[in-house]
Structure formats: C-alpha cells, structure tokens
PDB file of C-alpha atoms in Angstrom:
ATOM      1  CA  GLU A   1      42.004  73.352 124.480  1.00 55.00           C
ATOM      2  CA  THR A   2      40.964  69.548 123.580  1.00 71.00           C
ATOM      3  CA  GLY A   3      41.823  67.736 120.095  1.00 92.00           C
ATOM      4  CA  VAL A   4      43.365  68.976 117.141  1.00 95.00           C
ATOM      5  CA  THR A   5      43.934  72.743 116.791  1.00 95.00           C
ATOM      6  CA  GLN A   6      44.916  74.919 113.604  1.00 96.00           C
ATOM      7  CA  THR A   7      45.362  78.450 113.257  1.00 97.00           C
ATOM      8  CA  PRO A   8      44.345  80.705 111.683  1.00 97.00           C
ATOM      9  CA  ARG A   9      41.260  79.302 110.489  1.00 95.00           C
ATOM     10  CA  HIS A  10      41.391  82.178 107.325  1.00 96.00           C
ATOM     11  CA  LEU A  11      44.090  83.205 105.668  1.00 96.00           C
ATOM     12  CA  VAL A  12      44.343  85.344 102.520  1.00 95.00           C
ATOM     13  CA  MET A  13      47.775  86.219 101.143  1.00 92.00           C
ATOM     14  CA  GLY A  14      49.393  87.564  97.620  1.00 90.00           C
ATOM     15  CA  MET A  15      52.142  85.580  95.495  1.00 88.00           C
ATOM     16  CA  THR A  16      54.748  87.396  97.269  1.00 87.00           C
ATOM     17  CA  ASN A  17      53.533  86.829 101.012  1.00 88.00           C
ATOM     18  CA  LYS A  18      55.194  84.591 103.380  1.00 93.00           C
ATOM     19  CA  LYS A  19      53.053  83.085 105.960  1.00 95.00           C
ATOM     20  CA  SER A  20      52.661  80.084 107.907  1.00 97.00           C
ATOM     21  CA  LEU A  21      50.290  77.648 109.534  1.00 98.00           C
ATOM     22  CA  LYS A  22      49.754  76.304 112.532  1.00 98.00           C
ATOM     23  CA  CYS A  23      48.742  72.791 113.880  1.00 98.00           C
ATOM     24  CA  GLU A  24      48.521  71.671 117.725  1.00 97.00           C
ATOM     25  CA  GLN A  25      47.588  68.395 118.953  1.00 96.00           C
ATOM     26  CA  HIS A  26      46.593  67.603 122.422  1.00 93.00           C
ATOM     27  CA  LEU A  27      45.875  63.744 122.125  1.00 92.00           C
ATOM     28  CA  GLY A  28      48.981  62.865 122.985  1.00 90.00           C
ATOM     29  CA  HIS A  29      49.391  61.327 119.603  1.00 90.00           C
ATOM     30  CA  ASN A  30      53.101  60.451 117.957  1.00 88.00           C
ATOM     31  CA  ALA A  31      52.325  61.202 113.951  1.00 89.00           C
ATOM     32  CA  MET A  32      50.707  64.011 112.322  1.00 93.00           C
ATOM     33  CA  TYR A  33      49.836  65.038 109.185  1.00 93.00           C
ATOM     34  CA  TRP A  34      48.936  68.019 106.337  1.00 96.00           C
ATOM     35  CA  TYR A  35      46.254  67.295 103.770  1.00 95.00           C
ATOM     36  CA  LYS A  36      45.269  69.889 100.980  1.00 95.00           C
ATOM     37  CA  GLN A  37      41.717  69.524 100.248  1.00 94.00           C
ATOM     38  CA  SER A  38      41.026  71.623  96.725  1.00 92.00           C
ATOM     39  CA  ALA A  39      37.019  71.967  95.248  1.00 84.00           C
ATOM     40  CA  LYS A  40      35.926  68.801  93.552  1.00 73.00           C
ATOM     41  CA  LYS A  41      39.009  66.367  94.648  1.00 80.00           C
ATOM     42  CA  PRO A  42      39.968  64.104  97.054  1.00 82.00           C
ATOM     43  CA  LEU A  43      41.889  64.814 100.089  1.00 89.00           C
ATOM     44  CA  GLU A  44      45.804  65.017  99.098  1.00 90.00           C
ATOM     45  CA  LEU A  45      47.929  63.779 101.860  1.00 91.00           C
ATOM     46  CA  MET A  46      51.447  66.405 101.597  1.00 94.00           C
ATOM     47  CA  PHE A  47      53.385  65.266 104.301  1.00 93.00           C
ATOM     48  CA  VAL A  48      53.856  62.883 107.378  1.00 91.00           C
ATOM     49  CA  TYR A  49      55.728  63.319 110.402  1.00 91.00           C
ATOM     50  CA  ASN A  50      56.271  60.147 112.988  1.00 86.00           C
ATOM     51  CA  PHE A  51      57.979  61.409 116.228  1.00 84.00           C
ATOM     52  CA  LYS A  52      59.051  64.751 114.640  1.00 85.00           C
ATOM     53  CA  GLU A  53      60.658  62.809 111.785  1.00 86.00           C
ATOM     54  CA  GLN A  54      59.016  63.268 108.079  1.00 86.00           C
ATOM     55  CA  THR A  55      58.333  60.107 106.737  1.00 83.00           C
ATOM     56  CA  GLU A  56      56.533  61.197 103.505  1.00 81.00           C
ATOM     57  CA  ASN A  57      56.592  63.838 101.226  1.00 82.00           C
ATOM     58  CA  ASN A  58      54.425  63.088  98.300  1.00 82.00           C
ATOM     59  CA  SER A  59      55.469  64.912  95.247  1.00 87.00           C
ATOM     60  CA  VAL A  60      54.626  68.825  97.115  1.00 93.00           C
ATOM     61  CA  PRO A  61      56.320  71.818  95.520  1.00 94.00           C
ATOM     62  CA  SER A  62      58.717  73.573  97.486  1.00 94.00           C
ATOM     63  CA  ARG A  63      56.977  76.506  98.236  1.00 95.00           C
ATOM     64  CA  PHE A  64      55.686  74.425 101.250  1.00 96.00           C
ATOM     65  CA  SER A  65      57.894  73.579 103.579  1.00 96.00           C
ATOM     66  CA  PRO A  66      56.547  71.594 106.625  1.00 96.00           C
ATOM     67  CA  GLU A  67      58.468  72.149 109.875  1.00 96.00           C
ATOM     68  CA  CYS A  68      57.705  69.594 113.052  1.00 95.00           C
ATOM     69  CA  PRO A  69      59.605  70.779 116.139  1.00 95.00           C
ATOM     70  CA  ASN A  70      58.109  68.210 118.182  1.00 93.00           C
ATOM     71  CA  SER A  71      55.306  65.609 118.339  1.00 89.00           C
ATOM     72  CA  SER A  72      52.534  68.073 119.361  1.00 94.00           C
ATOM     73  CA  HIS A  73      53.118  70.565 116.759  1.00 96.00           C
ATOM     74  CA  LEU A  74      53.114  71.219 113.129  1.00 97.00           C
ATOM     75  CA  PHE A  75      54.002  73.774 110.974  1.00 98.00           C
ATOM     76  CA  LEU A  76      53.472  74.627 107.317  1.00 97.00           C
ATOM     77  CA  HIS A  77      55.181  77.362 105.901  1.00 97.00           C
ATOM     78  CA  LEU A  78      54.149  79.280 102.996  1.00 96.00           C
ATOM     79  CA  HIS A  79      56.095  81.252 100.325  1.00 94.00           C
ATOM     80  CA  THR A  80      55.963  82.428  96.640  1.00 93.00           C
ATOM     81  CA  LEU A  81      52.349  80.644  96.598  1.00 93.00           C
ATOM     82  CA  GLN A  82      50.193  80.449  93.199  1.00 93.00           C
ATOM     83  CA  PRO A  83      46.509  80.975  93.256  1.00 93.00           C
ATOM     84  CA  GLU A  84      45.958  77.600  92.174  1.00 93.00           C
ATOM     85  CA  ASP A  85      46.882  76.453  96.248  1.00 95.00           C
ATOM     86  CA  SER A  86      43.806  77.954  97.326  1.00 95.00           C
ATOM     87  CA  ALA A  87      42.581  75.095  99.235  1.00 96.00           C
ATOM     88  CA  LEU A  88      41.631  74.269 102.790  1.00 95.00           C
ATOM     89  CA  TYR A  89      44.371  72.601 104.515  1.00 97.00           C
ATOM     90  CA  LEU A  90      43.755  69.723 107.156  1.00 96.00           C
ATOM     91  CA  CYS A  91      45.634  68.846 109.940  1.00 96.00           C
ATOM     92  CA  ALA A  92      45.654  65.222 111.453  1.00 94.00           C
ATOM     93  CA  SER A  93      47.397  63.470 113.988  1.00 93.00           C
ATOM     94  CA  SER A  94      47.152  59.774 115.356  1.00 89.00           C
ATOM     95  CA  GLN A  95      48.646  57.643 117.649  1.00 84.00           C
ATOM     96  CA  ASP A  96      52.000  55.390 117.519  1.00 65.00           C
ATOM     97  CA  TRP A  97      50.560  52.372 115.828  1.00 60.00           C
ATOM     98  CA  GLN A  98      51.852  50.186 118.843  1.00 60.00           C
ATOM     99  CA  ARG A  99      49.901  51.339 120.926  1.00 57.00           C
ATOM    100  CA  ASP A 100      46.975  51.761 118.688  1.00 61.00           C
ATOM    101  CA  GLN A 101      46.507  49.441 115.513  1.00 64.00           C
ATOM    102  CA  THR A 102      44.294  51.166 113.969  1.00 65.00           C
ATOM    103  CA  ASP A 103      46.329  54.155 113.858  1.00 72.00           C
ATOM    104  CA  THR A 104      42.899  56.345 113.514  1.00 83.00           C
ATOM    105  CA  GLN A 105      43.330  59.805 112.439  1.00 89.00           C
ATOM    106  CA  TYR A 106      41.869  62.783 114.349  1.00 91.00           C
ATOM    107  CA  PHE A 107      41.724  66.178 111.959  1.00 94.00           C
ATOM    108  CA  GLY A 108      42.011  69.944 112.965  1.00 95.00           C
ATOM    109  CA  PRO A 109      39.091  72.429 111.820  1.00 93.00           C
ATOM    110  CA  GLY A 110      41.334  72.911 108.755  1.00 95.00           C
ATOM    111  CA  THR A 111      42.563  77.048 107.568  1.00 96.00           C
ATOM    112  CA  ARG A 112      40.881  78.308 104.458  1.00 95.00           C
ATOM    113  CA  LEU A 113      43.824  79.641 102.372  1.00 96.00           C
ATOM    114  CA  THR A 114      43.096  82.231  99.718  1.00 95.00           C
ATOM    115  CA  VAL A 115      46.513  82.671  97.189  1.00 94.00           C
ATOM    116  CA  LEU A 116      45.351  86.575  95.545  1.00 92.00           C
TER     117      LEU A 116
ATOM    118  CA  ALA B   1      48.358  51.330  94.523  1.00 75.00           C
ATOM    119  CA  GLN B   2      44.988  51.514  96.612  1.00 83.00           C
ATOM    120  CA  THR B   3      42.285  53.382  95.254  1.00 91.00           C
ATOM    121  CA  VAL B   4      38.658  53.863  97.033  1.00 95.00           C
ATOM    122  CA  THR B   5      35.547  55.126  94.615  1.00 96.00           C
ATOM    123  CA  GLN B   6      32.564  56.833  95.749  1.00 96.00           C
ATOM    124  CA  SER B   7      30.118  56.665  93.583  1.00 95.00           C
ATOM    125  CA  GLN B   8      27.253  58.840  94.734  1.00 96.00           C
ATOM    126  CA  PRO B   9      28.453  62.606  94.589  1.00 94.00           C
ATOM    127  CA  GLU B  10      25.108  63.785  96.758  1.00 96.00           C
ATOM    128  CA  MET B  11      22.673  61.760  98.550  1.00 97.00           C
ATOM    129  CA  SER B  12      19.469  62.711 100.133  1.00 97.00           C
ATOM    130  CA  VAL B  13      16.801  61.477 102.548  1.00 97.00           C
ATOM    131  CA  GLN B  14      14.032  62.220 104.206  1.00 97.00           C
ATOM    132  CA  GLU B  15      14.702  62.763 108.518  1.00 97.00           C
ATOM    133  CA  ALA B  16      14.128  59.871 110.203  1.00 97.00           C
ATOM    134  CA  GLU B  17      14.435  57.861 107.569  1.00 97.00           C
ATOM    135  CA  THR B  18      17.666  54.764 106.604  1.00 98.00           C
ATOM    136  CA  VAL B  19      20.081  56.171 103.798  1.00 98.00           C
ATOM    137  CA  THR B  20      22.582  53.543 102.567  1.00 98.00           C
ATOM    138  CA  LEU B  21      26.080  55.545 101.276  1.00 98.00           C
ATOM    139  CA  SER B  22      28.363  53.218  99.221  1.00 98.00           C
ATOM    140  CA  CYS B  23      32.037  52.926  98.800  1.00 98.00           C
ATOM    141  CA  THR B  24      34.547  50.556  96.662  1.00 98.00           C
ATOM    142  CA  TYR B  25      38.171  50.359  97.018  1.00 97.00           C
ATOM    143  CA  ASP B  26      40.444  47.916  95.200  1.00 95.00           C
ATOM    144  CA  THR B  27      43.910  46.752  96.834  1.00 91.00           C
ATOM    145  CA  SER B  28      45.962  43.391  96.712  1.00 89.00           C
ATOM    146  CA  GLU B  29      45.910  43.588 100.543  1.00 86.00           C
ATOM    147  CA  SER B  30      44.737  40.862 102.871  1.00 86.00           C
ATOM    148  CA  ASP B  31      45.139  42.833 105.941  1.00 86.00           C
ATOM    149  CA  TYR B  32      43.895  46.526 105.759  1.00 89.00           C
ATOM    150  CA  TYR B  33      41.501  49.431 107.719  1.00 90.00           C
ATOM    151  CA  LEU B  34      38.308  51.290 107.021  1.00 94.00           C
ATOM    152  CA  PHE B  35      37.089  54.627 107.917  1.00 95.00           C
ATOM    153  CA  TRP B  36      34.271  56.657 107.137  1.00 97.00           C
ATOM    154  CA  TYR B  37      34.424  60.638 108.024  1.00 96.00           C
ATOM    155  CA  LYS B  38      32.135  63.141 108.332  1.00 96.00           C
ATOM    156  CA  GLN B  39      32.342  66.922 107.551  1.00 94.00           C
ATOM    157  CA  PRO B  40      30.066  69.045 108.113  1.00 92.00           C
ATOM    158  CA  PRO B  41      30.181  72.273 106.741  1.00 86.00           C
ATOM    159  CA  SER B  42      32.046  73.952 109.770  1.00 80.00           C
ATOM    160  CA  ARG B  43      35.074  71.921 108.068  1.00 82.00           C
ATOM    161  CA  GLN B  44      35.857  69.565 110.940  1.00 86.00           C
ATOM    162  CA  MET B  45      36.513  65.821 109.675  1.00 90.00           C
ATOM    163  CA  ILE B  46      34.885  63.840 112.381  1.00 92.00           C
ATOM    164  CA  LEU B  47      35.600  60.114 112.456  1.00 93.00           C
ATOM    165  CA  VAL B  48      32.506  58.229 112.354  1.00 96.00           C
ATOM    166  CA  ILE B  49      33.329  54.530 112.458  1.00 95.00           C
ATOM    167  CA  ARG B  50      36.070  52.502 111.121  1.00 93.00           C
ATOM    168  CA  GLN B  51      36.605  48.628 110.703  1.00 94.00           C
ATOM    169  CA  GLU B  52      39.461  46.177 110.596  1.00 90.00           C
ATOM    170  CA  ALA B  53      39.315  44.420 107.479  1.00 91.00           C
ATOM    171  CA  TYR B  54      40.271  40.722 109.534  1.00 89.00           C
ATOM    172  CA  LYS B  55      37.129  41.363 111.854  1.00 89.00           C
ATOM    173  CA  GLN B  56      34.414  39.868 109.867  1.00 85.00           C
ATOM    174  CA  GLN B  57      31.407  41.570 111.963  1.00 92.00           C
ATOM    175  CA  ASN B  58      30.370  44.861 110.899  1.00 95.00           C
ATOM    176  CA  ALA B  59      31.170  47.975 112.848  1.00 94.00           C
ATOM    177  CA  THR B  60      28.322  49.766 114.814  1.00 95.00           C
ATOM    178  CA  GLU B  61      28.359  53.151 116.277  1.00 93.00           C
ATOM    179  CA  ASN B  62      24.751  54.473 117.576  1.00 95.00           C
ATOM    180  CA  ARG B  63      22.917  55.336 114.579  1.00 97.00           C
ATOM    181  CA  PHE B  64      25.200  54.442 111.983  1.00 97.00           C
ATOM    182  CA  SER B  65      26.613  50.946 110.525  1.00 97.00           C
ATOM    183  CA  VAL B  66      28.328  49.404 108.070  1.00 97.00           C
ATOM    184  CA  ASN B  67      28.029  46.912 105.482  1.00 97.00           C
ATOM    185  CA  PHE B  68      31.647  44.962 105.254  1.00 96.00           C
ATOM    186  CA  GLN B  69      31.774  42.867 101.698  1.00 96.00           C
ATOM    187  CA  LYS B  70      35.687  41.932 101.689  1.00 95.00           C
ATOM    188  CA  ALA B  71      35.224  39.863  99.023  1.00 94.00           C
ATOM    189  CA  ALA B  72      33.448  42.447  96.708  1.00 96.00           C
ATOM    190  CA  LYS B  73      35.852  45.155  98.214  1.00 96.00           C
ATOM    191  CA  SER B  74      32.990  46.988  99.129  1.00 97.00           C
ATOM    192  CA  PHE B  75      32.723  49.136 102.900  1.00 97.00           C
ATOM    193  CA  SER B  76      29.085  51.140 102.556  1.00 98.00           C
ATOM    194  CA  LEU B  77      27.685  52.995 105.522  1.00 98.00           C
ATOM    195  CA  LYS B  78      23.870  53.277 106.627  1.00 98.00           C
ATOM    196  CA  ILE B  79      22.739  55.899 108.619  1.00 98.00           C
ATOM    197  CA  SER B  80      19.655  54.949 110.485  1.00 98.00           C
ATOM    198  CA  ASP B  81      16.877  57.616 111.724  1.00 97.00           C
ATOM    199  CA  SER B  82      18.894  60.489 109.896  1.00 97.00           C
ATOM    200  CA  GLN B  83      18.814  63.665 111.673  1.00 97.00           C
ATOM    201  CA  LEU B  84      19.305  67.227 110.589  1.00 96.00           C
ATOM    202  CA  GLY B  85      23.052  67.265 112.160  1.00 94.00           C
ATOM    203  CA  ASP B  86      23.866  64.288 109.811  1.00 97.00           C
ATOM    204  CA  ALA B  87      24.059  66.354 106.716  1.00 96.00           C
ATOM    205  CA  ALA B  88      27.439  66.717 105.818  1.00 96.00           C
ATOM    206  CA  MET B  89      30.391  65.736 103.111  1.00 96.00           C
ATOM    207  CA  TYR B  90      31.073  61.842 104.125  1.00 97.00           C
ATOM    208  CA  PHE B  91      34.573  60.165 102.984  1.00 96.00           C
ATOM    209  CA  CYS B  92      35.603  56.923 103.269  1.00 97.00           C
ATOM    210  CA  ALA B  93      39.179  56.047 103.688  1.00 95.00           C
ATOM    211  CA  TYR B  94      41.482  53.087 103.100  1.00 93.00           C
ATOM    212  CA  ARG B  95      44.508  52.142 105.300  1.00 88.00           C
ATOM    213  CA  SER B  96      47.558  49.422 104.862  1.00 81.00           C
ATOM    214  CA  PRO B  97      48.571  48.016 107.693  1.00 73.00           C
ATOM    215  CA  SER B  98      50.821  49.700 110.098  1.00 61.00           C
ATOM    216  CA  PHE B  99      54.003  47.904 110.198  1.00 57.00           C
ATOM    217  CA  GLN B 100      56.104  51.001 111.237  1.00 57.00           C
ATOM    218  CA  GLY B 101      55.244  54.443 111.332  1.00 59.00           C
ATOM    219  CA  ALA B 102      52.186  56.183 110.386  1.00 64.00           C
ATOM    220  CA  GLN B 103      50.233  55.277 107.748  1.00 72.00           C
ATOM    221  CA  LYS B 104      48.814  57.522 105.092  1.00 76.00           C
ATOM    222  CA  LEU B 105      45.055  57.314 104.269  1.00 86.00           C
ATOM    223  CA  VAL B 106      43.446  57.058 100.560  1.00 90.00           C
ATOM    224  CA  PHE B 107      40.432  58.931 100.709  1.00 93.00           C
ATOM    225  CA  GLY B 108      37.435  58.520  98.294  1.00 95.00           C
ATOM    226  CA  GLN B 109      35.716  61.886  96.558  1.00 94.00           C
ATOM    227  CA  GLY B 110      32.999  61.972  98.817  1.00 95.00           C
ATOM    228  CA  THR B 111      29.317  62.162  98.973  1.00 96.00           C
ATOM    229  CA  ARG B 112      27.404  65.177  99.833  1.00 96.00           C
ATOM    230  CA  LEU B 113      24.340  64.259 102.301  1.00 97.00           C
ATOM    231  CA  THR B 114      21.262  66.274 102.475  1.00 97.00           C
ATOM    232  CA  ILE B 115      18.417  65.620 105.134  1.00 97.00           C
ATOM    233  CA  ASN B 116      15.156  67.163 104.386  1.00 95.00           C
ATOM    234  CA  PRO B 117      13.092  68.151 107.020  1.00 93.00           C
TER     235      PRO B 117
END
C-alpha cells in the first residue's frame, strides 16, 4: 500500500450504532487530518494531529471522537450520529513543516458515510 | 480569517482546448501557500499544483499552470490540451505559513469541470 488509505470505503449505520473510520498513511508524515465533505459545501476541517497530539478541534460535536495512536494511524470513532452527519469523510497527512515548508497535504480516497 | 472563493460552480471545455479556472482569496498575510486539488469521481483528492506566495514565478506542472497575481489575490489554474481524464471537481486552497505544527487548509467551494469529446 502506498499513500493514504482509508477503510471502509462505504459505511451505512443507524443512529444508535457505534462505528469507527480508519486512516493509515505510508508516507512517513507527522501530521494527520480529518475533513468532512458534504454536498454543496466546502471541505470542512474537523481535527488536526501533529506528532500524535491533537492541535485543532474545529468545534466538532462530541459524537465524533478522534484517536491518533501513532503518526501513521488515525481513527474517527462515531457514536449516536444524526442523518445530517452523512457525508464523505476524508483523511489527509502532511510532512513536518521543517522538512517540507509547503506542508502539502495528501488525501485518502474517503469513506462515504450514510446515517439512517 | 482567510476565505477562498471560486466563482465558477461549473465549467466545460472541448477536448484538446484550454480552460482557465478562477480562484480569489482574502488574507492579510504576506506569506502563504496556495494549492489546486483535483477530485475525480473516484473521490480521491489529488494535488495538481502548488504555489509559494513569496515566489514571483508562476508554478507549472506539465499541462497545468497557474496565474498568480498576489496584489489582486488571484490564483487561476490553466489547463492546456484538455483531456477526458481532466474531468473532475477542482478545489483551490489556501494555507498560512507553518511556523509550528500542522496548518489547516481553507478550501473554496469547487468548480466542476466537464470535458466534451
């Protein structure tokens, strides 16, 4: 596997379910990100992790819980979601800015989430 | 806060012709980075080209080039010799300079590009 991978690619869940999204990067990067992409809206940043530490929480509801056990893996735990949470969830990673000052983000293919 | 505006929700072009996608942004910073990403139907967001604001020379990547006008806060993408595989949503993005840690991207609304055979 190369680049940024995400599993599952599609997920359908009920409002009372608990599920998790997984992201893995094979690029040796130190920062990882979760984005939400809804129809007809710009991408919304949800969380940022740098060297496993959360550096940004963009006012995301607590029903979304991120976890970053190491610089290569990022999870998004989902619990008691609402139908309006249905969206494409994208993961991205980037190099440490001291090694790549452009800090270019590379994206995974996304998980299409549908909440019934 | 920085904002990014893509005023063209949809564009279309004949195969082999040239098309330009517009992007404007608002910032009070003097040093920053700009990106164009492409999202085909497969949904994978792919980096097309990037530009450092301190560089006056416009970035180019094969058939893709930008027209960066810093004073006008404009960052348009030109695609030459359009190919069917160029059909996708194109997003313009802005990022502040990284002095520490990771920095977030601010995205525009996107432009859907259709290539007509």
